CSV table of N, CA, C and O in Angstrom, one decimal:
chain,number,residue,atom,x,y,z
A,98,UNK,N,141.2,133.0,57.1
A,98,UNK,CA,139.9,133.1,57.5
A,98,UNK,C,139.2,131.7,57.4
A,98,UNK,O,138.3,131.4,58.1
A,99,UNK,N,139.6,131.0,56.4
A,99,UNK,CA,139.0,129.8,56.1
A,99,UNK,C,139.2,128.8,57.3
A,99,UNK,O,138.3,128.1,57.6
A,100,UNK,N,140.3,128.8,57.9
A,100,UNK,CA,140.6,128.0,59.1
A,100,UNK,C,139.7,128.3,60.3
A,100,UNK,O,139.3,127.4,61.0
A,101,UNK,N,139.5,129.6,60.5
A,101,UNK,CA,138.6,130.0,61.6
A,101,UNK,C,137.2,129.5,61.4
A,101,UNK,O,136.5,129.1,62.3
A,102,UNK,N,136.7,129.6,60.1
A,102,UNK,CA,135.3,129.2,59.8
A,102,UNK,C,135.2,127.7,60.0
A,102,UNK,O,134.2,127.2,60.5
A,103,UNK,N,136.2,126.9,59.6
A,103,UNK,CA,136.2,125.5,59.8
A,103,UNK,C,136.1,125.1,61.3
A,103,UNK,O,135.4,124.1,61.6
A,104,UNK,N,136.9,125.8,62.1
A,104,UNK,CA,136.9,125.5,63.5
A,104,UNK,C,135.6,125.8,64.1
A,104,UNK,O,135.1,125.1,65.0
A,105,UNK,N,135.0,127.0,63.7
A,105,UNK,CA,133.7,127.4,64.2
A,105,UNK,C,132.6,126.4,63.8
A,105,UNK,O,131.8,126.0,64.7
A,106,UNK,N,132.7,125.9,62.6
A,106,UNK,CA,131.7,124.9,62.2
A,106,UNK,C,131.8,123.6,63.0
A,106,UNK,O,130.9,123.0,63.3
A,107,UNK,N,133.1,123.2,63.2
A,107,UNK,CA,133.4,122.0,64.0
A,107,UNK,C,132.8,122.1,65.4
A,107,UNK,O,132.2,121.2,65.9
A,108,UNK,N,133.1,123.3,66.0
A,108,UNK,CA,132.6,123.5,67.4
A,108,UNK,C,131.0,123.5,67.4
A,108,UNK,O,130.4,123.0,68.3
A,109,UNK,N,130.5,124.1,66.4
A,109,UNK,CA,129.0,124.2,66.3
A,109,UNK,C,128.4,122.8,66.2
A,109,UNK,O,127.4,122.6,66.8
A,110,UNK,N,129.0,122.0,65.4
A,110,UNK,CA,128.5,120.6,65.2
A,110,UNK,C,128.8,119.8,66.5
A,110,UNK,O,128.0,118.8,66.7
A,111,UNK,N,129.8,120.1,67.2
A,111,UNK,CA,130.2,119.2,68.4
A,111,UNK,C,129.4,119.6,69.7
A,111,UNK,O,129.4,118.9,70.6
A,112,UNK,N,128.8,120.8,69.7
A,112,UNK,CA,128.2,121.3,70.9
A,112,UNK,C,127.0,120.4,71.4
A,112,UNK,O,126.9,120.1,72.5
A,113,UNK,N,126.2,120.0,70.4
A,113,UNK,CA,125.0,119.2,70.8
A,113,UNK,C,125.4,117.8,71.3
A,113,UNK,O,125.0,117.4,72.4
A,114,UNK,N,126.3,117.1,70.6
A,114,UNK,CA,126.8,115.8,71.2
A,114,UNK,C,127.5,116.0,72.5
A,114,UNK,O,127.3,115.1,73.4
A,115,UNK,N,128.2,117.1,72.7
A,115,UNK,CA,129.0,117.3,74.0
A,115,UNK,C,128.0,117.5,75.1
A,115,UNK,O,128.2,116.9,76.2
A,116,UNK,N,127.0,118.3,74.9
A,116,UNK,CA,126.0,118.6,75.9
A,116,UNK,C,125.2,117.3,76.2
A,116,UNK,O,125.0,117.0,77.4
A,117,UNK,N,124.9,116.5,75.2
A,117,UNK,CA,124.2,115.2,75.4
A,117,UNK,C,125.1,114.3,76.3
A,117,UNK,O,124.6,113.6,77.2
A,118,UNK,N,126.4,114.2,76.0
A,118,UNK,CA,127.3,113.4,76.7
A,118,UNK,C,127.4,113.8,78.2
A,118,UNK,O,127.4,113.0,79.1
A,119,UNK,N,127.5,115.1,78.4
A,119,UNK,CA,127.5,115.6,79.8
A,119,UNK,C,126.2,115.3,80.5
A,119,UNK,O,126.3,114.9,81.7
A,120,UNK,N,125.1,115.4,79.9
A,120,UNK,CA,123.8,115.0,80.5
A,120,UNK,C,123.7,113.5,80.8
A,120,UNK,O,123.3,113.1,81.9
A,121,UNK,N,124.2,112.7,79.9
A,121,UNK,CA,124.2,111.3,80.2
A,121,UNK,C,125.2,111.0,81.3
A,121,UNK,O,124.8,110.1,82.2
A,122,UNK,N,126.3,111.6,81.4
A,122,UNK,CA,127.2,111.4,82.5
A,122,UNK,C,126.6,111.8,83.8
A,122,UNK,O,126.7,111.1,84.8
A,123,UNK,N,125.9,112.9,83.8
A,123,UNK,CA,125.2,113.4,85.1
A,123,UNK,C,124.2,112.3,85.5
A,123,UNK,O,124.2,112.0,86.7
A,124,UNK,N,123.4,111.9,84.6
A,124,UNK,CA,122.3,110.9,85.0
A,124,UNK,C,122.9,109.6,85.4
A,124,UNK,O,122.4,108.9,86.3
A,125,UNK,N,124.1,109.2,84.8
A,125,UNK,CA,124.7,107.9,85.2
A,125,UNK,C,125.3,108.1,86.6
A,125,UNK,O,125.1,107.1,87.4
A,126,UNK,N,125.9,109.2,86.9
A,126,UNK,CA,126.5,109.4,88.3
A,126,UNK,C,125.3,109.4,89.3
A,126,UNK,O,125.4,108.8,90.4
A,127,UNK,N,124.2,110.1,89.0
A,127,UNK,CA,123.1,110.1,89.9
A,127,UNK,C,122.5,108.8,90.1
A,127,UNK,O,122.0,108.4,91.2
A,128,UNK,N,122.4,107.9,89.0
A,128,UNK,CA,121.9,106.6,89.2
A,128,UNK,C,122.7,105.7,90.0
A,128,UNK,O,122.2,104.8,90.7
A,129,UNK,N,124.0,106.0,90.2
A,129,UNK,CA,124.9,105.2,91.0
A,129,UNK,C,125.0,105.7,92.4
A,129,UNK,O,124.8,105.0,93.4
A,130,UNK,N,125.2,107.0,92.5
A,130,UNK,CA,125.5,107.6,93.9
A,130,UNK,C,124.4,108.4,94.5
A,130,UNK,O,124.5,108.9,95.6
A,131,UNK,N,123.3,108.5,93.8
A,131,UNK,CA,122.2,109.4,94.3
A,131,UNK,C,121.5,108.8,95.5
A,131,UNK,O,121.8,107.7,95.9
A,132,UNK,N,120.5,109.5,96.0
A,132,UNK,CA,119.8,109.0,97.2
A,132,UNK,C,119.0,107.8,97.0
A,132,UNK,O,118.7,107.0,97.9
A,133,UNK,N,118.6,107.5,95.8
A,133,UNK,CA,117.9,106.2,95.4
A,133,UNK,C,118.8,105.4,94.4
A,133,UNK,O,118.2,104.6,93.7
A,134,UNK,N,120.1,105.6,94.4
A,134,UNK,CA,120.9,105.0,93.5
A,134,UNK,C,121.3,103.6,93.9
A,134,UNK,O,120.9,103.0,94.9
A,135,UNK,N,122.2,103.0,93.1
A,135,UNK,CA,122.6,101.6,93.3
A,135,UNK,C,123.3,101.4,94.7
A,135,UNK,O,123.1,100.5,95.4
A,136,UNK,N,124.1,102.4,95.0
A,136,UNK,CA,124.9,102.3,96.3
A,136,UNK,C,124.0,102.4,97.5
A,136,UNK,O,124.3,102.0,98.6
A,137,UNK,N,122.8,103.0,97.4
A,137,UNK,CA,121.8,103.1,98.5
A,137,UNK,C,121.0,101.9,98.7
A,137,UNK,O,120.4,101.8,99.8
A,138,UNK,N,121.1,100.9,97.8
A,138,UNK,CA,120.3,99.7,98.0
A,138,UNK,C,120.6,98.9,99.2
A,138,UNK,O,119.8,98.4,99.9
A,139,UNK,N,121.9,98.9,99.6
A,139,UNK,CA,122.3,98.1,100.8
A,139,UNK,C,121.7,98.8,102.0
A,139,UNK,O,121.2,98.0,102.9
A,140,UNK,N,121.6,100.1,102.1
A,140,UNK,CA,121.0,100.7,103.2
A,140,UNK,C,119.5,100.5,103.2
A,140,UNK,O,118.9,100.3,104.3
A,141,UNK,N,118.9,100.4,102.1
A,141,UNK,CA,117.5,100.1,102.0
A,141,UNK,C,117.2,98.7,102.5
A,141,UNK,O,116.2,98.5,103.2
A,142,UNK,N,118.0,97.7,102.2
A,142,UNK,CA,117.8,96.3,102.7
A,142,UNK,C,118.0,96.3,104.2
A,142,UNK,O,117.2,95.6,104.8
A,143,UNK,N,118.9,97.0,104.7
A,143,UNK,CA,119.1,97.0,106.2
A,143,UNK,C,117.9,97.6,106.9
A,143,UNK,O,117.3,97.1,107.8
A,144,UNK,N,117.4,98.7,106.3
A,144,UNK,CA,116.2,99.4,106.9
A,144,UNK,C,115.0,98.5,106.7
A,144,UNK,O,114.2,98.5,107.6
A,145,UNK,N,114.9,97.8,105.6
A,145,UNK,CA,113.8,96.9,105.4
A,145,UNK,C,113.7,95.8,106.5
A,145,UNK,O,112.7,95.5,107.0
A,146,UNK,N,114.9,95.2,106.8
A,146,UNK,CA,114.9,94.2,107.8
A,146,UNK,C,114.6,94.7,109.2
A,146,UNK,O,113.9,94.1,110.0
A,147,UNK,N,115.1,95.9,109.5
A,147,UNK,CA,114.8,96.5,110.8
A,147,UNK,C,113.3,96.8,110.9
A,147,UNK,O,112.7,96.6,112.0
A,148,UNK,N,112.7,97.3,109.8
A,148,UNK,CA,111.2,97.5,109.8
A,148,UNK,C,110.4,96.3,110.0
A,148,UNK,O,109.4,96.2,110.6
A,149,UNK,N,110.9,95.2,109.3
A,149,UNK,CA,110.2,93.9,109.4
A,149,UNK,C,110.3,93.4,110.9
A,149,UNK,O,109.2,92.8,111.4
A,150,UNK,N,111.4,93.6,111.6
A,150,UNK,CA,111.5,93.2,113.0
A,150,UNK,C,110.5,94.0,113.8
A,150,UNK,O,109.8,93.5,114.7
A,151,UNK,N,110.4,95.3,113.5
A,151,UNK,CA,109.5,96.2,114.2
A,151,UNK,C,108.1,95.8,114.0
A,151,UNK,O,107.3,95.8,115.0
A,152,UNK,N,107.7,95.4,112.8
A,152,UNK,CA,106.4,95.0,112.5
A,152,UNK,C,106.0,93.7,113.3
A,152,UNK,O,104.9,93.6,113.8
A,153,UNK,N,107.0,92.8,113.3
A,153,UNK,CA,106.8,91.5,114.1
A,153,UNK,C,106.5,91.8,115.6
A,153,UNK,O,105.7,91.2,116.2
A,154,UNK,N,107.3,92.7,116.1
A,154,UNK,CA,107.2,93.1,117.6
A,154,UNK,C,105.8,93.7,117.8
A,154,UNK,O,105.1,93.4,118.8
A,155,UNK,N,105.4,94.6,116.9
A,155,UNK,CA,104.1,95.3,117.1
A,155,UNK,C,103.0,94.3,116.9
A,155,UNK,O,101.9,94.5,117.5
A,156,UNK,N,103.2,93.3,116.0
A,156,UNK,CA,102.1,92.3,115.9
A,156,UNK,C,101.9,91.5,117.2
A,156,UNK,O,100.8,91.1,117.5
A,157,UNK,N,103.0,91.2,117.8
A,157,UNK,CA,103.0,90.5,119.1
A,157,UNK,C,102.3,91.3,120.2
A,157,UNK,O,101.4,90.8,120.9
A,158,UNK,N,102.6,92.6,120.2
A,158,UNK,CA,101.9,93.5,121.1
A,158,UNK,C,100.4,93.6,120.8
A,158,UNK,O,99.6,93.6,121.8
A,159,UNK,N,100.1,93.7,119.6
A,159,UNK,CA,98.7,93.7,119.2
A,159,UNK,C,98.0,92.5,119.6
A,159,UNK,O,96.8,92.5,120.1
A,160,UNK,N,98.6,91.3,119.4
A,160,UNK,CA,97.9,90.0,119.8
A,160,UNK,C,97.7,90.0,121.3
A,160,UNK,O,96.7,89.6,121.8
A,161,UNK,N,98.7,90.5,122.1
A,161,UNK,CA,98.5,90.5,123.6
A,161,UNK,C,97.4,91.5,124.0
A,161,UNK,O,96.6,91.1,124.8
A,162,UNK,N,97.3,92.6,123.3
A,162,UNK,CA,96.3,93.6,123.6
A,162,UNK,C,94.9,93.0,123.2
A,162,UNK,O,93.9,93.2,123.9
A,163,UNK,N,94.8,92.3,122.1
A,163,UNK,CA,93.6,91.7,121.6
A,163,UNK,C,93.1,90.7,122.6
A,163,UNK,O,91.9,90.5,122.9
A,164,UNK,N,94.1,89.9,123.1
A,164,UNK,CA,93.7,88.9,124.1
A,164,UNK,C,93.2,89.5,125.4
A,164,UNK,O,92.2,89.1,126.0
A,165,UNK,N,93.8,90.6,125.8
A,165,UNK,CA,93.4,91.3,127.0
A,165,UNK,C,92.0,92.0,126.8
A,165,UNK,O,91.1,91.9,127.6
A,166,UNK,N,91.7,92.5,125.6
A,166,UNK,CA,90.4,93.0,125.3
A,166,UNK,C,89.4,92.0,125.3
A,166,UNK,O,88.2,92.2,125.7
A,167,UNK,N,89.7,90.8,124.7
A,167,UNK,CA,88.7,89.7,124.7
A,167,UNK,C,88.4,89.3,126.1
A,167,UNK,O,87.2,88.9,126.4
A,168,UNK,N,89.3,89.3,127.0
A,168,UNK,CA,89.1,88.9,128.4
A,168,UNK,C,88.2,90.0,129.1
A,168,UNK,O,87.5,89.7,130.1
A,169,UNK,N,88.2,91.2,128.6
A,169,UNK,CA,87.3,92.2,129.2
A,169,UNK,C,86.0,92.5,128.4
A,169,UNK,O,85.4,93.5,128.6
A,170,UNK,N,85.6,91.5,127.6
A,170,UNK,CA,84.4,91.6,126.8
A,170,UNK,C,83.2,91.7,127.8
A,170,UNK,O,83.1,90.9,128.7
A,171,UNK,N,82.4,92.7,127.6
A,171,UNK,CA,81.3,93.0,128.6
A,171,UNK,C,80.3,91.8,128.7
A,171,UNK,O,79.6,91.6,129.7
A,172,UNK,N,80.2,91.0,127.7
A,172,UNK,CA,79.3,89.8,127.7
A,172,UNK,C,79.8,88.7,128.6
A,172,UNK,O,79.0,87.9,129.0
A,173,UNK,N,81.1,88.7,128.9
A,173,UNK,CA,81.7,87.6,129.7
A,173,UNK,C,83.0,88.0,130.2
A,173,UNK,O,84.0,87.5,129.8
A,174,UNK,N,83.1,89.0,131.1
A,174,UNK,CA,84.3,89.5,131.7
A,174,UNK,C,85.0,88.4,132.5
A,174,UNK,O,84.4,87.7,133.3
A,175,UNK,N,86.3,88.2,132.3
A,175,UNK,CA,87.1,87.3,133.1
A,175,UNK,C,87.3,88.0,134.4
A,175,UNK,O,88.0,89.1,134.5
A,176,UNK,N,86.8,87.5,135.5
A,176,UNK,CA,86.8,88.1,136.8
A,176,UNK,C,88.2,88.3,137.3
A,176,UNK,O,88.5,89.3,137.9
A,177,UNK,N,89.1,87.3,137.1
A,177,UNK,CA,90.4,87.5,137.6
A,177,UNK,C,91.1,88.6,136.9
A,177,UNK,O,91.9,89.4,137.5
A,178,UNK,N,90.9,88.8,135.6
A,178,UNK,CA,91.5,89.8,134.8
A,178,UNK,C,91.0,91.2,135.3
A,178,UNK,O,91.8,92.1,135.4
A,179,UNK,N,89.7,91.3,135.4
A,179,UNK,CA,89.1,92.6,135.9
A,179,UNK,C,89.6,92.9,137.3
A,179,UNK,O,90.0,94.1,137.5
A,180,UNK,N,89.7,91.9,138.2
A,180,UNK,CA,90.2,92.2,139.5
A,180,UNK,C,91.7,92.7,139.5
A,180,UNK,O,92.1,93.6,140.2
A,181,UNK,N,92.5,92.0,138.6
A,181,UNK,CA,93.9,92.4,138.5
A,181,UNK,C,94.0,93.8,138.0
A,181,UNK,O,94.8,94.6,138.5
A,182,UNK,N,93.3,94.2,137.0
A,182,UNK,CA,93.3,95.5,136.4
A,182,UNK,C,92.9,96.6,137.4
A,182,UNK,O,93.5,97.6,137.6
A,183,UNK,N,91.8,96.3,138.1
A,183,UNK,CA,91.3,97.3,139.1
A,183,UNK,C,92.4,97.5,140.2
A,183,UNK,O,92.7,98.6,140.6
A,184,UNK,N,92.9,96.4,140.7
A,184,UNK,CA,93.9,96.5,141.8
A,184,UNK,C,95.2,97.2,141.4
A,184,UNK,O,95.7,98.0,142.1
A,185,UNK,N,95.6,96.9,140.1
A,185,UNK,CA,96.8,97.5,139.7
A,185,UNK,C,96.6,99.0,139.4
A,185,UNK,O,97.5,99.8,139.8
A,186,UNK,N,95.5,99.4,138.8
A,186,UNK,CA,95.3,100.8,138.4
A,186,UNK,C,94.9,101.7,139.6
A,186,UNK,O,95.2,102.8,139.6
A,187,UNK,N,94.1,101.1,140.5
A,187,UNK,CA,93.6,101.9,141.6
A,187,UNK,C,94.4,101.7,142.9
A,187,UNK,O,94.1,102.3,143.9
A,188,UNK,N,95.4,100.8,142.9
A,188,UNK,CA,96.2,100.5,144.1
A,188,UNK,C,95.3,100.1,145.3
A,188,UNK,O,95.4,100.6,146.4
A,189,UNK,N,94.3,99.2,145.0
A,189,UNK,CA,93.4,98.7,146.0
A,189,UNK,C,93.9,97.4,146.6
A,189,UNK,O,94.0,96.4,145.8
A,190,UNK,N,94.1,97.3,147.9
A,190,UNK,CA,94.5,96.0,148.5
A,190,UNK,C,93.7,95.8,149.8
A,190,UNK,O,93.4,96.8,150.6
A,191,UNK,N,93.3,94.6,150.0
A,191,UNK,CA,92.6,94.3,151.3
A,191,UNK,C,93.6,94.2,152.4
A,191,UNK,O,94.7,93.9,152.1
A,192,UNK,N,93.2,94.4,153.6
A,192,UNK,CA,94.1,94.4,154.7
A,192,UNK,C,94.8,93.1,154.9
A,192,UNK,O,96.0,93.0,155.4
A,193,UNK,N,94.2,92.0,154.6
A,193,UNK,CA,94.8,90.7,154.9
A,193,UNK,C,95.6,90.1,153.7
A,193,UNK,O,96.0,89.0,153.6
A,194,UNK,N,95.8,91.0,152.6
A,194,UNK,CA,96.5,90.5,151.4
A,194,UNK,C,98.0,90.9,151.4
A,194,UNK,O,98.3,92.0,152.0
A,195,UNK,N,98.8,90.1,150.8
A,195,UNK,CA,100.2,90.5,150.6
A,195,UNK,C,100.5,90.6,149.1
A,195,UNK,O,100.1,89.7,148.3
A,196,UNK,N,101.1,91.6,148.7
A,196,UNK,CA,101.4,91.8,147.3
A,196,UNK,C,102.8,91.4,147.0
A,196,UNK,O,103.8,91.9,147.6
A,197,UNK,N,103.0,90.6,146.0
A,197,UNK,CA,104.3,90.2,145.5
A,197,UNK,C,104.4,90.7,144.1
A,197,UNK,O,103.7,90.2,143.2
A,198,UNK,N,105.3,91.6,143.8
A,198,UNK,CA,105.5,92.1,142.5
A,198,UNK,C,106.5,91.3,141.7
A,198,UNK,O,107.6,91.0,142.3
A,199,UNK,N,106.2,91.0,140.5
A,199,UNK,CA,107.1,90.2,139.6
A,199,UNK,C,107.6,91.2,138.6
A,199,UNK,O,106.9,92.1,138.1
A,200,UNK,N,108.9,91.0,138.1
A,200,UNK,CA,109.4,91.9,137.1
A,200,UNK,C,108.6,91.6,135.8
A,200,UNK,O,108.1,90.5,135.5
A,201,UNK,N,108.5,92.7,135.0
A,201,UNK,CA,107.8,92.6,133.7
A,201,UNK,C,108.6,91.7,132.8
A,201,UNK,O,109.9,91.5,133.0
A,202,UNK,N,108.0,91.1,131.8
A,202,UNK,CA,108.7,90.2,130.8
A,202,UNK,C,109.8,91.1,130.1
A,202,UNK,O,110.8,90.5,129.7
A,203,UNK,N,109.5,92.3,129.8
A,203,UNK,CA,110.5,93.2,129.1
A,203,UNK,C,111.7,93.4,130.0
A,203,UNK,O,112.8,93.4,129.5
A,204,UNK,N,111.6,93.4,131.3
A,204,UNK,CA,112.7,93.6,132.2
A,204,UNK,C,113.6,92.3,132.2
A,204,UNK,O,114.8,92.3,132.2
A,205,UNK,N,112.9,91.1,132.1
A,205,UNK,CA,113.7,89.9,132.1
A,205,UNK,C,114.5,89.7,130.8
A,205,UNK,O,115.6,89.3,130.9
A,206,UNK,N,113.9,90.1,129.7
A,206,UNK,CA,114.7,90.0,128.5
A,206,UNK,C,115.8,91.0,128.4
A,206,UNK,O,116.8,90.8,127.7
A,207,UNK,N,115.6,92.2,129.0
A,207,UNK,CA,116.7,93.2,129.0
A,207,UNK,C,117.9,92.7,129.8
A,207,UNK,O,119.0,93.1,129.5
A,208,UNK,N,117.7,91.9,130.9
A,208,UNK,CA,118.8,91.5,131.7
A,208,UNK,C,119.5,90.3,131.1
A,208,UNK,O,120.6,90.0,131.6
A,209,UNK,N,118.9,89.6,130.2
A,209,UNK,CA,119.6,88.4,129.7
A,209,UNK,C,120.6,88.7,128.6
A,209,UNK,O,120.8,89.5,128.0
């Protein structure tokens, strides 16, 4: 009986450190392979660079729109810009005019 009691005491004393080791192992694996772990950093860097490119493109679009808005300021409308917008949006053409359409800048960059 003495041998059984010694084994039981040994298991009783070893259970807390064993559970702690298992928990540490779980957290270590999660820190390496988890969704925000070390192995995911490479994907985050790629996503970060893609988002930075998207931000730069949107900043260019914003600047172009701001320029267009400035040209349509009610205190001093650029007549050429207003005429162009009206003709484009309403499809208004005088009988003696010829329309020559040019490809958009986005079309030119897509074909290159």
